[in-house]
C-alpha cells in the first residue's frame, strides 16, 4: 500500500492564507464591533487587582465580582417585577421571578468554587483585605430591601458612598411583596387598612388579613389562578434565597470558622441569625393552616 497521503486530506493541506475566513467567519473587525467590544471585556478582564502575592486571591476576587454581576441582573429583574405587579401585568412578572430564582441557584453553586479555598489559603490573603467585606455590598442591601427585609440602620454602612441616595430610595419604596399584597386587595380580597398603609421603610411583618387572603387563593386556585401562580413564584424565589444564604454561611464556616468577619460582624454567628429571616411570612405560615 502506498504511504502517500491523499492530496485532499485536511491534515496535510497547505496552511490557509492569513486573510482567509474560517468556515465563513468574519476575521477583520477593524471597522466593526467585536464580541469583546460589545461585552466590554477589556474592562471586565482587567478589573482584577490582587494585593497579595498569594495565588488564591484571584479566586476570591472573581468569586465576588461575578456575584455582583449576577446581583445586578437580579435587581434589573426585580425592579421590573415590581413595575409589572403595579400594572396588574402578571405573565411577564412570573417569567422574571422564575429567572431571579435561577440566578440565586447559580449563586448557590458559585460557593462550591470558593469552598475549594482552604483556611491557610484564606489566611494568607486576609491581611490584604483590610476592612472590606461582602457586608458592604450595596447591591445585596438593595436586594434585601426590594424583598422586604428593611433595616434603616444598615444605611449607615453606605453613608459615604455614591450609592447612598439609591439605597435611601430603595428603603422608602414598597417591596415586591408589598405590591403583591396590594394586588390581592385590587382583586377583591380583604386586606386590613393598616397593612395596606404600612410604613414601607419597616421590615415585612405578618398580618392576619394577608394570611386569610392567601388562604382563600390557595383554597380556590381555579378562581384565583394568577394570584396562586404568583404566590408559588414568590415561594420559589424565597426558597432559592434561603439556599443562597445557607450556602454562604456554610462556606464561610468551612474557610474561617468562627473568626470575626473582615467588616466587623460576628461572621458565622451573624450569618446564622440571618437564616431566620422570613421574607414572605404568610405564604409559609399558610402551609400549616391548609
PDB file of C-alpha atoms in Angstrom:
ATOM      1  CA  UNK A   1       0.000   0.000   0.000  1.00  0.00           C
ATOM      2  CA  UNK A   2       1.326   3.436  -0.839  1.00  0.00           C
ATOM      3  CA  UNK A   3       2.362   5.724   2.027  1.00  0.00           C
ATOM      4  CA  UNK A   4       1.380   8.784   0.022  1.00  0.00           C
ATOM      5  CA  UNK A   5      -1.340  10.779   1.724  1.00  0.00           C
ATOM      6  CA  UNK A   6      -4.349  11.923  -0.278  1.00  0.00           C
ATOM      7  CA  UNK A   7      -3.754  15.385  -1.562  1.00  0.00           C
ATOM      8  CA  UNK A   8      -7.154  16.460  -0.254  1.00  0.00           C
ATOM      9  CA  UNK A   9      -6.518  15.431   3.379  1.00  0.00           C
ATOM     10  CA  UNK A  10      -7.167  18.499   5.588  1.00  0.00           C
ATOM     11  CA  UNK A  11      -4.425  17.412   7.986  1.00  0.00           C
ATOM     12  CA  UNK A  12      -1.849  17.778   5.204  1.00  0.00           C
ATOM     13  CA  UNK A  13      -3.324  20.681   3.342  1.00  0.00           C
ATOM     14  CA  UNK A  14      -1.326  23.842   2.935  1.00  0.00           C
ATOM     15  CA  UNK A  15      -1.864  26.471   5.618  1.00  0.00           C
ATOM     16  CA  UNK A  16      -4.654  28.864   4.633  1.00  0.00           C
ATOM     17  CA  UNK A  17      -3.781  32.397   3.697  1.00  0.00           C
ATOM     18  CA  UNK A  18      -3.666  34.778   6.640  1.00  0.00           C
ATOM     19  CA  UNK A  19      -6.675  36.713   5.415  1.00  0.00           C
ATOM     20  CA  UNK A  20      -8.837  33.656   4.666  1.00  0.00           C
ATOM     21  CA  UNK A  21     -12.090  33.152   6.558  1.00  0.00           C
ATOM     22  CA  UNK A  22     -12.681  30.149   8.794  1.00  0.00           C
ATOM     23  CA  UNK A  23     -15.949  28.464   7.810  1.00  0.00           C
ATOM     24  CA  UNK A  24     -17.327  31.799   6.719  1.00  0.00           C
ATOM     25  CA  UNK A  25     -16.461  33.580   9.987  1.00  0.00           C
ATOM     26  CA  UNK A  26     -15.598  37.253   9.850  1.00  0.00           C
ATOM     27  CA  UNK A  27     -11.948  37.783  10.763  1.00  0.00           C
ATOM     28  CA  UNK A  28     -11.419  41.516  10.408  1.00  0.00           C
ATOM     29  CA  UNK A  29     -13.107  43.764  12.993  1.00  0.00           C
ATOM     30  CA  UNK A  30     -11.141  46.914  12.337  1.00  0.00           C
ATOM     31  CA  UNK A  31     -14.361  48.646  11.257  1.00  0.00           C
ATOM     32  CA  UNK A  32     -16.943  46.596  13.176  1.00  0.00           C
ATOM     33  CA  UNK A  33     -17.917  45.961  16.764  1.00  0.00           C
ATOM     34  CA  UNK A  34     -16.430  42.718  18.042  1.00  0.00           C
ATOM     35  CA  UNK A  35     -17.550  40.328  20.787  1.00  0.00           C
ATOM     36  CA  UNK A  36     -15.043  41.872  23.186  1.00  0.00           C
ATOM     37  CA  UNK A  37     -16.171  45.387  22.277  1.00  0.00           C
ATOM     38  CA  UNK A  38     -19.843  44.571  22.884  1.00  0.00           C
ATOM     39  CA  UNK A  39     -19.205  42.958  26.263  1.00  0.00           C
ATOM     40  CA  UNK A  40     -16.569  45.428  27.426  1.00  0.00           C
ATOM     41  CA  UNK A  41     -14.226  42.507  28.078  1.00  0.00           C
ATOM     42  CA  UNK A  42     -11.148  44.680  28.225  1.00  0.00           C
ATOM     43  CA  UNK A  43     -12.547  46.490  31.275  1.00  0.00           C
ATOM     44  CA  UNK A  44     -14.003  43.364  32.878  1.00  0.00           C
ATOM     45  CA  UNK A  45     -10.962  41.123  32.456  1.00  0.00           C
ATOM     46  CA  UNK A  46      -8.593  43.815  33.685  1.00  0.00           C
ATOM     47  CA  UNK A  47     -10.673  44.603  36.782  1.00  0.00           C
ATOM     48  CA  UNK A  48      -8.876  42.050  38.977  1.00  0.00           C
ATOM     49  CA  UNK A  49      -6.093  43.588  41.040  1.00  0.00           C
ATOM     50  CA  UNK A  50      -4.760  41.144  43.652  1.00  0.00           C
ATOM     51  CA  UNK A  51      -2.985  42.859  46.519  1.00  0.00           C
ATOM     52  CA  UNK A  52      -1.258  39.818  47.971  1.00  0.00           C
ATOM     53  CA  UNK A  53       1.402  37.591  46.404  1.00  0.00           C
ATOM     54  CA  UNK A  54      -0.828  34.561  47.028  1.00  0.00           C
ATOM     55  CA  UNK A  55      -2.095  32.580  44.034  1.00  0.00           C
ATOM     56  CA  UNK A  56      -5.569  32.080  45.557  1.00  0.00           C
ATOM     57  CA  UNK A  57      -6.549  35.728  45.769  1.00  0.00           C
ATOM     58  CA  UNK A  58      -7.639  35.702  42.123  1.00  0.00           C
ATOM     59  CA  UNK A  59     -10.314  33.135  43.016  1.00  0.00           C
ATOM     60  CA  UNK A  60     -11.523  35.305  45.892  1.00  0.00           C
ATOM     61  CA  UNK A  61     -11.774  38.405  43.697  1.00  0.00           C
ATOM     62  CA  UNK A  62     -13.504  36.732  40.759  1.00  0.00           C
ATOM     63  CA  UNK A  63     -15.960  34.934  43.042  1.00  0.00           C
ATOM     64  CA  UNK A  64     -17.172  38.235  44.440  1.00  0.00           C
ATOM     65  CA  UNK A  65     -17.053  40.177  41.178  1.00  0.00           C
ATOM     66  CA  UNK A  66     -19.153  37.601  39.353  1.00  0.00           C
ATOM     67  CA  UNK A  67     -21.604  37.518  42.276  1.00  0.00           C
ATOM     68  CA  UNK A  68     -22.021  41.270  41.961  1.00  0.00           C
ATOM     69  CA  UNK A  69     -22.740  40.899  38.232  1.00  0.00           C
ATOM     70  CA  UNK A  70     -25.427  38.306  38.939  1.00  0.00           C
ATOM     71  CA  UNK A  71     -26.879  40.594  41.630  1.00  0.00           C
ATOM     72  CA  UNK A  72     -27.014  43.417  39.100  1.00  0.00           C
ATOM     73  CA  UNK A  73     -29.154  41.211  36.874  1.00  0.00           C
ATOM     74  CA  UNK A  74     -31.333  40.191  39.820  1.00  0.00           C
ATOM     75  CA  UNK A  75     -32.050  43.815  40.627  1.00  0.00           C
ATOM     76  CA  UNK A  76     -32.778  44.557  36.972  1.00  0.00           C
ATOM     77  CA  UNK A  77     -35.365  41.762  37.003  1.00  0.00           C
ATOM     78  CA  UNK A  78     -36.881  42.518  40.416  1.00  0.00           C
ATOM     79  CA  UNK A  79     -37.388  46.210  39.721  1.00  0.00           C
ATOM     80  CA  UNK A  80     -39.256  45.191  36.579  1.00  0.00           C
ATOM     81  CA  UNK A  81     -41.301  42.632  38.562  1.00  0.00           C
ATOM     82  CA  UNK A  82     -42.440  45.373  40.902  1.00  0.00           C
ATOM     83  CA  UNK A  83     -43.456  47.576  37.969  1.00  0.00           C
ATOM     84  CA  UNK A  84     -45.444  44.752  36.362  1.00  0.00           C
ATOM     85  CA  UNK A  85     -47.241  43.977  39.627  1.00  0.00           C
ATOM     86  CA  UNK A  86     -48.215  47.632  39.952  1.00  0.00           C
ATOM     87  CA  UNK A  87     -49.708  47.438  36.450  1.00  0.00           C
ATOM     88  CA  UNK A  88     -51.557  44.117  37.066  1.00  0.00           C
ATOM     89  CA  UNK A  89     -49.394  42.639  34.309  1.00  0.00           C
ATOM     90  CA  UNK A  90     -48.583  39.246  35.792  1.00  0.00           C
ATOM     91  CA  UNK A  91     -47.265  36.970  32.994  1.00  0.00           C
ATOM     92  CA  UNK A  92     -44.001  38.927  32.500  1.00  0.00           C
ATOM     93  CA  UNK A  93     -43.598  39.122  36.281  1.00  0.00           C
ATOM     94  CA  UNK A  94     -43.842  35.318  36.524  1.00  0.00           C
ATOM     95  CA  UNK A  95     -41.058  34.883  33.981  1.00  0.00           C
ATOM     96  CA  UNK A  96     -38.840  37.389  35.770  1.00  0.00           C
ATOM     97  CA  UNK A  97     -39.426  35.864  39.208  1.00  0.00           C
ATOM     98  CA  UNK A  98     -38.507  32.446  37.828  1.00  0.00           C
ATOM     99  CA  UNK A  99     -35.340  33.938  36.365  1.00  0.00           C
ATOM    100  CA  UNK A 100     -34.386  35.522  39.692  1.00  0.00           C
ATOM    101  CA  UNK A 101     -34.773  32.160  41.438  1.00  0.00           C
ATOM    102  CA  UNK A 102     -32.484  30.528  38.856  1.00  0.00           C
ATOM    103  CA  UNK A 103     -29.906  33.293  39.321  1.00  0.00           C
ATOM    104  CA  UNK A 104     -29.955  32.536  43.034  1.00  0.00           C
ATOM    105  CA  UNK A 105     -29.383  28.864  42.191  1.00  0.00           C
ATOM    106  CA  UNK A 106     -26.376  29.936  40.147  1.00  0.00           C
ATOM    107  CA  UNK A 107     -25.029  31.866  43.135  1.00  0.00           C
ATOM    108  CA  UNK A 108     -25.553  28.851  45.394  1.00  0.00           C
ATOM    109  CA  UNK A 109     -23.308  26.745  43.162  1.00  0.00           C
ATOM    110  CA  UNK A 110     -20.739  29.518  42.930  1.00  0.00           C
ATOM    111  CA  UNK A 111     -19.976  28.900  46.603  1.00  0.00           C
ATOM    112  CA  UNK A 112     -18.769  25.425  45.598  1.00  0.00           C
ATOM    113  CA  UNK A 113     -15.865  27.056  43.790  1.00  0.00           C
ATOM    114  CA  UNK A 114     -14.922  29.334  46.686  1.00  0.00           C
ATOM    115  CA  UNK A 115     -15.123  26.331  49.020  1.00  0.00           C
ATOM    116  CA  UNK A 116     -12.020  24.958  47.296  1.00  0.00           C
ATOM    117  CA  UNK A 117     -10.102  27.668  49.193  1.00  0.00           C
ATOM    118  CA  UNK A 118      -8.675  26.188  52.386  1.00  0.00           C
ATOM    119  CA  UNK A 119      -8.250  28.035  55.712  1.00  0.00           C
ATOM    120  CA  UNK A 120      -4.462  28.529  55.263  1.00  0.00           C
ATOM    121  CA  UNK A 121      -5.037  29.898  51.753  1.00  0.00           C
ATOM    122  CA  UNK A 122      -7.587  32.428  53.007  1.00  0.00           C
ATOM    123  CA  UNK A 123      -5.392  33.335  55.984  1.00  0.00           C
ATOM    124  CA  UNK A 124      -2.623  34.238  53.534  1.00  0.00           C
ATOM    125  CA  UNK A 125      -4.769  36.863  51.771  1.00  0.00           C
ATOM    126  CA  UNK A 126      -6.913  38.109  54.662  1.00  0.00           C
ATOM    127  CA  UNK A 127      -4.445  40.796  55.881  1.00  0.00           C
ATOM    128  CA  UNK A 128      -4.644  42.386  52.434  1.00  0.00           C
ATOM    129  CA  UNK A 129      -8.438  42.734  52.522  1.00  0.00           C
ATOM    130  CA  UNK A 130      -8.427  45.439  55.193  1.00  0.00           C
ATOM    131  CA  UNK A 131     -11.961  46.168  56.384  1.00  0.00           C
ATOM    132  CA  UNK A 132     -13.555  45.285  53.042  1.00  0.00           C
ATOM    133  CA  UNK A 133     -16.411  42.813  53.370  1.00  0.00           C
ATOM    134  CA  UNK A 134     -19.405  41.491  51.479  1.00  0.00           C
ATOM    135  CA  UNK A 135     -21.453  43.095  54.254  1.00  0.00           C
ATOM    136  CA  UNK A 136     -20.737  46.380  52.464  1.00  0.00           C
ATOM    137  CA  UNK A 137     -22.279  45.249  49.156  1.00  0.00           C
ATOM    138  CA  UNK A 138     -24.807  47.936  48.273  1.00  0.00           C
ATOM    139  CA  UNK A 139     -26.416  45.672  45.667  1.00  0.00           C
ATOM    140  CA  UNK A 140     -27.047  42.948  48.227  1.00  0.00           C
ATOM    141  CA  UNK A 141     -28.510  45.608  50.509  1.00  0.00           C
ATOM    142  CA  UNK A 142     -30.896  46.716  47.768  1.00  0.00           C
ATOM    143  CA  UNK A 143     -31.868  43.098  47.099  1.00  0.00           C
ATOM    144  CA  UNK A 144     -32.858  42.704  50.738  1.00  0.00           C
ATOM    145  CA  UNK A 145     -34.782  45.989  50.643  1.00  0.00           C
ATOM    146  CA  UNK A 146     -36.704  45.122  47.484  1.00  0.00           C
ATOM    147  CA  UNK A 147     -37.581  41.755  49.041  1.00  0.00           C
ATOM    148  CA  UNK A 148     -38.931  43.494  52.160  1.00  0.00           C
ATOM    149  CA  UNK A 149     -36.105  42.923  54.653  1.00  0.00           C
ATOM    150  CA  UNK A 150     -35.797  46.609  55.525  1.00  0.00           C
ATOM    151  CA  UNK A 151     -33.396  47.953  58.143  1.00  0.00           C
ATOM    152  CA  UNK A 152     -32.678  51.682  58.133  1.00  0.00           C
ATOM    153  CA  UNK A 153     -29.675  51.245  60.439  1.00  0.00           C
ATOM    154  CA  UNK A 154     -27.823  49.393  57.682  1.00  0.00           C
ATOM    155  CA  UNK A 155     -27.845  52.531  55.553  1.00  0.00           C
ATOM    156  CA  UNK A 156     -25.046  53.813  57.778  1.00  0.00           C
ATOM    157  CA  UNK A 157     -22.657  51.354  56.123  1.00  0.00           C
ATOM    158  CA  UNK A 158     -23.173  53.237  52.861  1.00  0.00           C
ATOM    159  CA  UNK A 159     -23.457  56.790  54.176  1.00  0.00           C
ATOM    160  CA  UNK A 160     -20.259  57.986  52.480  1.00  0.00           C
ATOM    161  CA  UNK A 161     -20.768  56.135  49.190  1.00  0.00           C
ATOM    162  CA  UNK A 162     -22.255  57.446  45.924  1.00  0.00           C
ATOM    163  CA  UNK A 163     -24.956  54.768  46.206  1.00  0.00           C
ATOM    164  CA  UNK A 164     -26.399  56.167  49.449  1.00  0.00           C
ATOM    165  CA  UNK A 165     -29.280  58.085  47.761  1.00  0.00           C
ATOM    166  CA  UNK A 166     -30.193  54.998  45.737  1.00  0.00           C
ATOM    167  CA  UNK A 167     -30.418  52.909  48.901  1.00  0.00           C
ATOM    168  CA  UNK A 168     -32.422  55.586  50.698  1.00  0.00           C
ATOM    169  CA  UNK A 169     -34.920  55.418  47.858  1.00  0.00           C
ATOM    170  CA  UNK A 170     -34.922  51.611  47.937  1.00  0.00           C
ATOM    171  CA  UNK A 171     -35.669  51.682  51.667  1.00  0.00           C
ATOM    172  CA  UNK A 172     -38.616  54.034  51.180  1.00  0.00           C
ATOM    173  CA  UNK A 173     -40.069  52.211  48.153  1.00  0.00           C
ATOM    174  CA  UNK A 174     -42.643  49.426  48.680  1.00  0.00           C
ATOM    175  CA  UNK A 175     -41.193  45.953  48.279  1.00  0.00           C
ATOM    176  CA  UNK A 176     -42.235  43.341  45.733  1.00  0.00           C
ATOM    177  CA  UNK A 177     -44.271  41.666  48.466  1.00  0.00           C
ATOM    178  CA  UNK A 178     -45.952  44.972  49.381  1.00  0.00           C
ATOM    179  CA  UNK A 179     -47.060  45.249  45.756  1.00  0.00           C
ATOM    180  CA  UNK A 180     -48.274  41.644  45.759  1.00  0.00           C
ATOM    181  CA  UNK A 181     -50.453  42.393  48.794  1.00  0.00           C
ATOM    182  CA  UNK A 182     -51.884  45.492  47.111  1.00  0.00           C
ATOM    183  CA  UNK A 183     -52.659  43.262  44.147  1.00  0.00           C
ATOM    184  CA  UNK A 184     -54.635  40.948  46.444  1.00  0.00           C
ATOM    185  CA  UNK A 185     -56.718  43.918  47.561  1.00  0.00           C
ATOM    186  CA  UNK A 186     -57.331  45.057  43.968  1.00  0.00           C
ATOM    187  CA  UNK A 187     -58.660  41.576  43.255  1.00  0.00           C
ATOM    188  CA  UNK A 188     -61.297  41.927  45.943  1.00  0.00           C
ATOM    189  CA  UNK A 189     -59.581  40.077  48.774  1.00  0.00           C
ATOM    190  CA  UNK A 190     -59.971  41.874  52.130  1.00  0.00           C
ATOM    191  CA  UNK A 191     -56.673  43.313  53.370  1.00  0.00           C
ATOM    192  CA  UNK A 192     -56.535  45.426  56.510  1.00  0.00           C
ATOM    193  CA  UNK A 193     -56.095  49.165  56.060  1.00  0.00           C
ATOM    194  CA  UNK A 194     -53.163  49.017  58.455  1.00  0.00           C
ATOM    195  CA  UNK A 195     -51.315  46.578  56.206  1.00  0.00           C
ATOM    196  CA  UNK A 196     -52.095  48.476  53.022  1.00  0.00           C
ATOM    197  CA  UNK A 197     -50.825  51.690  54.627  1.00  0.00           C
ATOM    198  CA  UNK A 198     -47.835  50.124  56.378  1.00  0.00           C
ATOM    199  CA  UNK A 199     -44.633  52.145  56.527  1.00  0.00           C
ATOM    200  CA  UNK A 200     -42.542  50.861  53.586  1.00  0.00           C
ATOM    201  CA  UNK A 201     -39.305  51.573  55.447  1.00  0.00           C
ATOM    202  CA  UNK A 202     -40.142  48.879  58.007  1.00  0.00           C
ATOM    203  CA  UNK A 203     -39.475  45.153  57.575  1.00  0.00           C
ATOM    204  CA  UNK A 204     -42.346  42.936  56.466  1.00  0.00           C
ATOM    205  CA  UNK A 205     -44.499  41.902  59.418  1.00  0.00           C
ATOM    206  CA  UNK A 206     -47.006  39.058  59.360  1.00  0.00           C
ATOM    207  CA  UNK A 207     -50.613  40.214  59.051  1.00  0.00           C
ATOM    208  CA  UNK A 208     -53.651  38.035  59.699  1.00  0.00           C
ATOM    209  CA  UNK A 209     -55.722  39.595  56.899  1.00  0.00           C
ATOM    210  CA  UNK A 210     -52.940  38.840  54.405  1.00  0.00           C
ATOM    211  CA  UNK A 211     -52.755  35.222  55.538  1.00  0.00           C
ATOM    212  CA  UNK A 212     -56.521  34.827  55.205  1.00  0.00           C
ATOM    213  CA  UNK A 213     -56.394  36.329  51.709  1.00  0.00           C
ATOM    214  CA  UNK A 214     -53.660  33.928  50.587  1.00  0.00           C
ATOM    215  CA  UNK A 215     -55.573  31.045  52.182  1.00  0.00           C
ATOM    216  CA  UNK A 216     -58.595  31.910  50.053  1.00  0.00           C
ATOM    217  CA  UNK A 217     -56.374  31.919  46.976  1.00  0.00           C
ATOM    218  CA  UNK A 218     -54.913  28.505  47.819  1.00  0.00           C
ATOM    219  CA  UNK A 219     -58.309  27.014  48.644  1.00  0.00           C
ATOM    220  CA  UNK A 220     -59.741  28.071  45.282  1.00  0.00           C
ATOM    221  CA  UNK A 221     -56.807  28.183  42.853  1.00  0.00           C
ATOM    222  CA  UNK A 222     -59.063  27.854  39.805  1.00  0.00           C
ATOM    223  CA  UNK A 223     -60.769  31.122  40.650  1.00  0.00           C
ATOM    224  CA  UNK A 224     -57.535  32.905  41.590  1.00  0.00           C
ATOM    225  CA  UNK A 225     -55.116  31.120  39.288  1.00  0.00           C
ATOM    226  CA  UNK A 226     -52.906  34.135  38.527  1.00  0.00           C
ATOM    227  CA  UNK A 227     -52.581  35.017  42.223  1.00  0.00           C
ATOM    228  CA  UNK A 228     -51.961  31.351  43.031  1.00  0.00           C
ATOM    229  CA  UNK A 229     -49.156  31.235  40.478  1.00  0.00           C
ATOM    230  CA  UNK A 230     -47.724  34.497  41.816  1.00  0.00           C
ATOM    231  CA  UNK A 231     -47.670  33.066  45.337  1.00  0.00           C
ATOM    232  CA  UNK A 232     -45.799  29.961  44.207  1.00  0.00           C
ATOM    233  CA  UNK A 233     -43.267  32.047  42.244  1.00  0.00           C
ATOM    234  CA  UNK A 234     -42.630  34.083  45.396  1.00  0.00           C
ATOM    235  CA  UNK A 235     -42.191  30.912  47.446  1.00  0.00           C
ATOM    236  CA  UNK A 236     -39.781  29.542  44.830  1.00  0.00           C
ATOM    237  CA  UNK A 237     -37.764  32.735  44.991  1.00  0.00           C
ATOM    238  CA  UNK A 238     -37.596  32.837  48.785  1.00  0.00           C
ATOM    239  CA  UNK A 239     -36.620  29.166  48.887  1.00  0.00           C
ATOM    240  CA  UNK A 240     -33.757  29.843  46.482  1.00  0.00           C
ATOM    241  CA  UNK A 241     -32.736  32.859  48.579  1.00  0.00           C
ATOM    242  CA  UNK A 242     -32.626  30.706  51.701  1.00  0.00           C
ATOM    243  CA  UNK A 243     -30.382  28.167  49.953  1.00  0.00           C
ATOM    244  CA  UNK A 244     -28.107  31.011  48.851  1.00  0.00           C
ATOM    245  CA  UNK A 245     -27.819  32.291  52.423  1.00  0.00           C
ATOM    246  CA  UNK A 246     -27.282  28.803  53.836  1.00  0.00           C
ATOM    247  CA  UNK A 247     -24.548  28.003  51.318  1.00  0.00           C
ATOM    248  CA  UNK A 248     -22.899  31.308  52.200  1.00  0.00           C
ATOM    249  CA  UNK A 249     -22.757  30.606  55.919  1.00  0.00           C
ATOM    250  CA  UNK A 250     -21.532  27.037  55.477  1.00  0.00           C
ATOM    251  CA  UNK A 251     -18.779  28.157  53.093  1.00  0.00           C
ATOM    252  CA  UNK A 252     -17.658  30.897  55.460  1.00  0.00           C
ATOM    253  CA  UNK A 253     -17.603  28.455  58.376  1.00  0.00           C
ATOM    254  CA  UNK A 254     -15.596  25.997  56.309  1.00  0.00           C
ATOM    255  CA  UNK A 255     -12.975  28.608  55.451  1.00  0.00           C
ATOM    256  CA  UNK A 256     -12.691  30.863  58.522  1.00  0.00           C
ATOM    257  CA  UNK A 257     -14.535  29.009  61.269  1.00  0.00           C
ATOM    258  CA  UNK A 258     -15.954  31.413  63.846  1.00  0.00           C
ATOM    259  CA  UNK A 259     -13.477  34.252  63.358  1.00  0.00           C
ATOM    260  CA  UNK A 260     -14.817  37.806  63.230  1.00  0.00           C
ATOM    261  CA  UNK A 261     -15.633  38.956  59.698  1.00  0.00           C
ATOM    262  CA  UNK A 262     -13.376  41.462  57.970  1.00  0.00           C
ATOM    263  CA  UNK A 263     -16.189  44.022  58.077  1.00  0.00           C
ATOM    264  CA  UNK A 264     -16.501  43.726  61.854  1.00  0.00           C
ATOM    265  CA  UNK A 265     -19.545  41.444  62.034  1.00  0.00           C
ATOM    266  CA  UNK A 266     -19.561  38.290  64.147  1.00  0.00           C
ATOM    267  CA  UNK A 267     -19.001  36.282  60.990  1.00  0.00           C
ATOM    268  CA  UNK A 268     -20.722  32.900  61.005  1.00  0.00           C
ATOM    269  CA  UNK A 269     -22.791  33.759  64.108  1.00  0.00           C
ATOM    270  CA  UNK A 270     -24.193  36.827  62.328  1.00  0.00           C
ATOM    271  CA  UNK A 271     -24.880  34.905  59.116  1.00  0.00           C
ATOM    272  CA  UNK A 272     -26.708  32.172  61.022  1.00  0.00           C
ATOM    273  CA  UNK A 273     -29.079  34.741  62.521  1.00  0.00           C
ATOM    274  CA  UNK A 274     -29.903  35.925  59.004  1.00  0.00           C
ATOM    275  CA  UNK A 275     -31.119  32.408  58.180  1.00  0.00           C
ATOM    276  CA  UNK A 276     -34.096  33.016  60.478  1.00  0.00           C
ATOM    277  CA  UNK A 277     -35.401  35.940  58.422  1.00  0.00           C
ATOM    278  CA  UNK A 278     -38.643  35.087  56.579  1.00  0.00           C
ATOM    279  CA  UNK A 279     -39.377  37.387  53.655  1.00  0.00           C
ATOM    280  CA  UNK A 280     -42.967  36.381  52.868  1.00  0.00           C
ATOM    281  CA  UNK A 281     -44.269  35.117  56.236  1.00  0.00           C
ATOM    282  CA  UNK A 282     -47.902  34.471  55.347  1.00  0.00           C
ATOM    283  CA  UNK A 283     -47.008  32.352  52.324  1.00  0.00           C
ATOM    284  CA  UNK A 284     -45.097  29.932  54.526  1.00  0.00           C
ATOM    285  CA  UNK A 285     -47.423  30.062  57.531  1.00  0.00           C
ATOM    286  CA  UNK A 286     -50.492  29.126  55.452  1.00  0.00           C
ATOM    287  CA  UNK A 287     -48.969  25.722  54.728  1.00  0.00           C
ATOM    288  CA  UNK A 288     -49.781  24.721  58.264  1.00  0.00           C
ATOM    289  CA  UNK A 289     -53.289  26.145  58.063  1.00  0.00           C
ATOM    290  CA  UNK A 290     -54.295  24.373  54.832  1.00  0.00           C
TER     291      UNK A 290
END
